[in-house]
Coordinates of C-alpha atoms in Angstrom, one line a residue:
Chain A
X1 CA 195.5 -38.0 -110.7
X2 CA 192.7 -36.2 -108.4
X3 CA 190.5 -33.7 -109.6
X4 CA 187.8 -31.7 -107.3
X5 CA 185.1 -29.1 -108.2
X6 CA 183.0 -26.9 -106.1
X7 CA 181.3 -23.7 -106.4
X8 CA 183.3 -20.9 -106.2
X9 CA 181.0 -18.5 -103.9
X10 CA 178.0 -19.1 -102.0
X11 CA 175.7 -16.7 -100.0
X12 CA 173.3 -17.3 -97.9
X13 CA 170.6 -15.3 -95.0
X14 CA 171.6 -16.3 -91.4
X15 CA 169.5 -19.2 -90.0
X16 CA 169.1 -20.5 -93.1
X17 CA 170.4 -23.9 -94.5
X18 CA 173.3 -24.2 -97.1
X19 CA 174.7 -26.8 -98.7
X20 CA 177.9 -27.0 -100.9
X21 CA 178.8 -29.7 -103.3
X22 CA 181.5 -31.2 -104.4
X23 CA 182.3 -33.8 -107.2
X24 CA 185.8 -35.3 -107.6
X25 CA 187.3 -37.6 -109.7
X26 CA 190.3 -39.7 -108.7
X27 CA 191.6 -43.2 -108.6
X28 CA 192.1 -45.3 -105.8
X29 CA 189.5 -43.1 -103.9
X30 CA 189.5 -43.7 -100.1
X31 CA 187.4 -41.0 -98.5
X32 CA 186.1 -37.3 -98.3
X33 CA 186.7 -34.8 -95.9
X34 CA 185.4 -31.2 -95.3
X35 CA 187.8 -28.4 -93.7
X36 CA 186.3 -24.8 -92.4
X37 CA 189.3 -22.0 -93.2
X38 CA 188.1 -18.6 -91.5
X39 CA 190.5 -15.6 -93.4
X40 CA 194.1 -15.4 -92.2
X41 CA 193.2 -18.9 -90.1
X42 CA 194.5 -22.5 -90.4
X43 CA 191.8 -25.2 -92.4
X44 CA 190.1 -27.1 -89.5
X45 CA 188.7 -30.3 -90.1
X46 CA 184.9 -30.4 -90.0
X47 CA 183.9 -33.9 -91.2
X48 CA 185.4 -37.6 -93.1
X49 CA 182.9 -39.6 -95.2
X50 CA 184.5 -43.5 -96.3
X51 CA 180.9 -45.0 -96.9
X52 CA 177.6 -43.7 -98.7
X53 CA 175.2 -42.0 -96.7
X54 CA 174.9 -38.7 -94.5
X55 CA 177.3 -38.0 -90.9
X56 CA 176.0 -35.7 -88.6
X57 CA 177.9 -33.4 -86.5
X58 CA 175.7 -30.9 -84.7
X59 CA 174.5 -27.9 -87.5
X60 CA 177.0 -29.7 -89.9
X61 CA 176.6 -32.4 -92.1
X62 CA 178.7 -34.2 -95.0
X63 CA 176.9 -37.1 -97.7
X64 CA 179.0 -39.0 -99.5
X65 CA 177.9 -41.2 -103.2
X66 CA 180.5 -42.8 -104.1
X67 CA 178.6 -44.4 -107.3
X68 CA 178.1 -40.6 -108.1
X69 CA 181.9 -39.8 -106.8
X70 CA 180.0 -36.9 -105.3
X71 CA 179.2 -35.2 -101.6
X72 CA 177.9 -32.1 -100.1
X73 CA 178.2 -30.1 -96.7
X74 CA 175.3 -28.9 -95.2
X75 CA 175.2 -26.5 -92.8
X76 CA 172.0 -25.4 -90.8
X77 CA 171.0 -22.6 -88.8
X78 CA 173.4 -20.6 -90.3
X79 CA 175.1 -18.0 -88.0
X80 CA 177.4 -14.7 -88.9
X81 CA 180.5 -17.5 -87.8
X82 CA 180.1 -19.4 -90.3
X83 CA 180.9 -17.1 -92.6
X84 CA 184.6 -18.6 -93.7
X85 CA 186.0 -20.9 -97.0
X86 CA 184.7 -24.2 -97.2
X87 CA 187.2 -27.1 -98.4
X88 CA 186.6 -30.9 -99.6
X89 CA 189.6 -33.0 -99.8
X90 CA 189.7 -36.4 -101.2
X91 CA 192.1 -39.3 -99.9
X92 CA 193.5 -42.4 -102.1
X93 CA 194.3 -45.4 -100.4
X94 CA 198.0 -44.2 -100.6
X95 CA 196.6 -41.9 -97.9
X96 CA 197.1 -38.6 -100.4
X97 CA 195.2 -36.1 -99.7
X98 CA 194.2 -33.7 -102.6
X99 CA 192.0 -30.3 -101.5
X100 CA 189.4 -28.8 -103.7
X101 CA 189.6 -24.9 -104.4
X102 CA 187.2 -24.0 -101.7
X103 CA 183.6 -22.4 -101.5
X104 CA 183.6 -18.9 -99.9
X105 CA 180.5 -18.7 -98.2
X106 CA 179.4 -15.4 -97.3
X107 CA 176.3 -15.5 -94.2
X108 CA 174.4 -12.0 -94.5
X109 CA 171.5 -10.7 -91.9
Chain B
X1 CA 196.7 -31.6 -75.9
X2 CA 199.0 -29.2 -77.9
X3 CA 198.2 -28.4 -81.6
X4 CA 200.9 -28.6 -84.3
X5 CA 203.7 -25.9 -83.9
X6 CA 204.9 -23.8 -87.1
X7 CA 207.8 -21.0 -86.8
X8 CA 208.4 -18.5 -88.1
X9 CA 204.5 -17.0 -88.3
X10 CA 205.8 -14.3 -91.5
X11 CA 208.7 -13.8 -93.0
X12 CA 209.8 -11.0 -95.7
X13 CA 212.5 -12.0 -98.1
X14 CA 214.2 -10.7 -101.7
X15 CA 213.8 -13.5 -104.5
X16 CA 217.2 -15.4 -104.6
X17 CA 217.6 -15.9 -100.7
X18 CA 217.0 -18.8 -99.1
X19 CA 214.5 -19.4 -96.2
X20 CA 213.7 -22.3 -93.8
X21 CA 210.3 -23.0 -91.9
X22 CA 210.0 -25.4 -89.0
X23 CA 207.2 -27.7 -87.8
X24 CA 206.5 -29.7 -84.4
X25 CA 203.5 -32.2 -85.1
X26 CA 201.2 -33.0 -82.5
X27 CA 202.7 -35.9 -80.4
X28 CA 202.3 -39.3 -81.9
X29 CA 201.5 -38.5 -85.5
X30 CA 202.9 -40.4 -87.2
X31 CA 201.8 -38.6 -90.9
X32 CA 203.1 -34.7 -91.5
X33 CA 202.4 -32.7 -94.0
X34 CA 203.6 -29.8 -96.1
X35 CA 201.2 -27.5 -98.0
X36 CA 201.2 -24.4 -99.9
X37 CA 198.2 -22.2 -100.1
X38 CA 198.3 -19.5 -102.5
X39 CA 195.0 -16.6 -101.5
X40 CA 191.9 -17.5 -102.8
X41 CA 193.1 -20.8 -103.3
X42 CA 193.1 -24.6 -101.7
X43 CA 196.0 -25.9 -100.5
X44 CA 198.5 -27.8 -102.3
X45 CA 200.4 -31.0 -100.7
X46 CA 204.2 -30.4 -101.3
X47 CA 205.1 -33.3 -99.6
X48 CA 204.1 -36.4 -97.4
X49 CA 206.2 -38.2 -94.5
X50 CA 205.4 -41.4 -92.8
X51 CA 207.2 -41.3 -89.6
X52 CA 210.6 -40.5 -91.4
X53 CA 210.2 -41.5 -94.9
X54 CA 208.7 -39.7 -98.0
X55 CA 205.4 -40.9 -99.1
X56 CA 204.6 -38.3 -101.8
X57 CA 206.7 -36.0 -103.1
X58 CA 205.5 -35.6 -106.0
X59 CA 204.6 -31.1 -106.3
X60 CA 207.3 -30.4 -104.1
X61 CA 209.8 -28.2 -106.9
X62 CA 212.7 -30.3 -106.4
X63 CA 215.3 -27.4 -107.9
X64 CA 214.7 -25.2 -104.9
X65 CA 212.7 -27.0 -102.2
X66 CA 213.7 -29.4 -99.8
X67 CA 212.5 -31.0 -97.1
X68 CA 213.3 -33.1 -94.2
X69 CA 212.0 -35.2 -90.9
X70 CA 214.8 -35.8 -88.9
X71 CA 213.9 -38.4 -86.1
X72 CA 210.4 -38.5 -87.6
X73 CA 209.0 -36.0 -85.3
X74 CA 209.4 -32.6 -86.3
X75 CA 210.3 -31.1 -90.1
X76 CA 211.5 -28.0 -91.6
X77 CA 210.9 -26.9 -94.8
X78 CA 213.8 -24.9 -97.2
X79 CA 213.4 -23.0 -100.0
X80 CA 216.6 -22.1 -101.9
X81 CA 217.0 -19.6 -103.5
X82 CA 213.2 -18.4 -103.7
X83 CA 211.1 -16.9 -106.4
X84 CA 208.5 -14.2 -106.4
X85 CA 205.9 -17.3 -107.3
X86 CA 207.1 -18.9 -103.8
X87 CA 204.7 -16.0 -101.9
X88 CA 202.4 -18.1 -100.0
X89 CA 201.2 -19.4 -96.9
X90 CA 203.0 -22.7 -95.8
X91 CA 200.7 -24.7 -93.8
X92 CA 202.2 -28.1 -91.3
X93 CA 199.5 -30.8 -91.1
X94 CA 199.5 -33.8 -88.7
X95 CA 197.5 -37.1 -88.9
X96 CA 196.8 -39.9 -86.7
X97 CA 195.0 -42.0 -88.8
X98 CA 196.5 -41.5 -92.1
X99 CA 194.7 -38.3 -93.8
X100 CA 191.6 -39.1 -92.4
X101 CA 191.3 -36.0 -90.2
X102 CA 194.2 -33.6 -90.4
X103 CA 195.2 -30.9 -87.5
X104 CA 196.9 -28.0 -89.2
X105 CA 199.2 -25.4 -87.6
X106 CA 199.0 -21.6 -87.9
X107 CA 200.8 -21.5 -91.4
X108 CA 204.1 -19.4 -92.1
X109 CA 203.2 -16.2 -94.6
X110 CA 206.2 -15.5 -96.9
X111 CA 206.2 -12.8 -99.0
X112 CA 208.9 -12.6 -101.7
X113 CA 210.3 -9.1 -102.6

């Protein structure tokens, strides 16, 4: 089976950098992905890790270990937007996908 | 290009009825997939087509769901007869690529009286 953690909530000033982690355990592991779900919206994909090392998408971010079957988001600059739940989702080489229980990040002024 | 289509956006229902939900994946995805997302929750695959044919189906409650993807283009969804547990949000996902990066459609909101 799959298994992912992250931290429930997270808060953080505006401009400021965040980043949320997320560990996961499965078999067969394939890659990670990150989804943004603002409240009453649809998950939107934000980033996909395969190999170690740190992708780069404008403010975003993603890092991927797979020796440490861990990765994080970063998010920079922080802005009021960004404010939204914050997913990782791990794919097996079945292509199943499995998504974490989200981090509710909360940007204050 | 046109995102992935869900009807109906909400629908109301007493526990025992049945209800249906419908999905149009974006054009030449060949993956779709079925989630349910509970609030303050992630969401849960219910099931997994490949073109046509079932890849997971594994959390999909097999006594009152169902599911099917006629044609291997567009699905719908059935629950039969629901329960007051069934209240959720039932997200349509499409992939190109095979899970890899996912387009989701507005989600249907049922709430079970």
């Amino acid at each position: 089976g799959q298994s992912l953690e992250q931290p429930s909530e997270v808060t953080a000033v505006e401009g400021a950098i965040v980043q949320i982690n997320c560990t996961y355990q499965t078999s067969g592991f394939y890659g990670l992905s990150w989804y943004q779900q603002h409240d009453g919206g649809a998950p939107t994909f934000l980033s996909y890790n395969a190999l170690d090392g740190l992708e780069e998408t404008g403010r975003f971010s993603s890092f991927l270990s797979r020796s440490d079957s861990y990765g994080y988001l970063l998010l920079q600059e922080l802005q009021m937007k960004d404010s939204a739940s914050y997913f990782c989702a791990v794919r097996d080489r079945y292509q199943k996908v499995t998504f974490g229980t989200g981090t509710k990040l909360q940007v204050i002024p | 290009e046109a995102g992935v289509a869900q009807s109906p956006r909400y629908k109301i229902i007493e526990k025992r009825q049945s209800v249906a939900f419908w999905c149009n994946p974006i054009s030449g995805h060949a993956t779709l997939y079925w989630y349910q997302q509970i609030l303050g929750q992630g969401p849960k695959l219910l099931i997994q087509f490949q073109n046509n044919g079932v890849v997971d189906d594994s959390q999909l409650p097999k006594d009152r769901f169902s599911a099917e993807r006629l044609k291997g283009v567009d699905s719908t969804l059935k629950i039969q007869p629901a329960k007051l547990e069934d209240s959720a949000v039932y997200l349509c996902a499409s992939s190109l690529d095979g899970g890899q990066k996912q387009f989701f459609g507005p989600g249907t909101r049922l709430t079970v009286l």
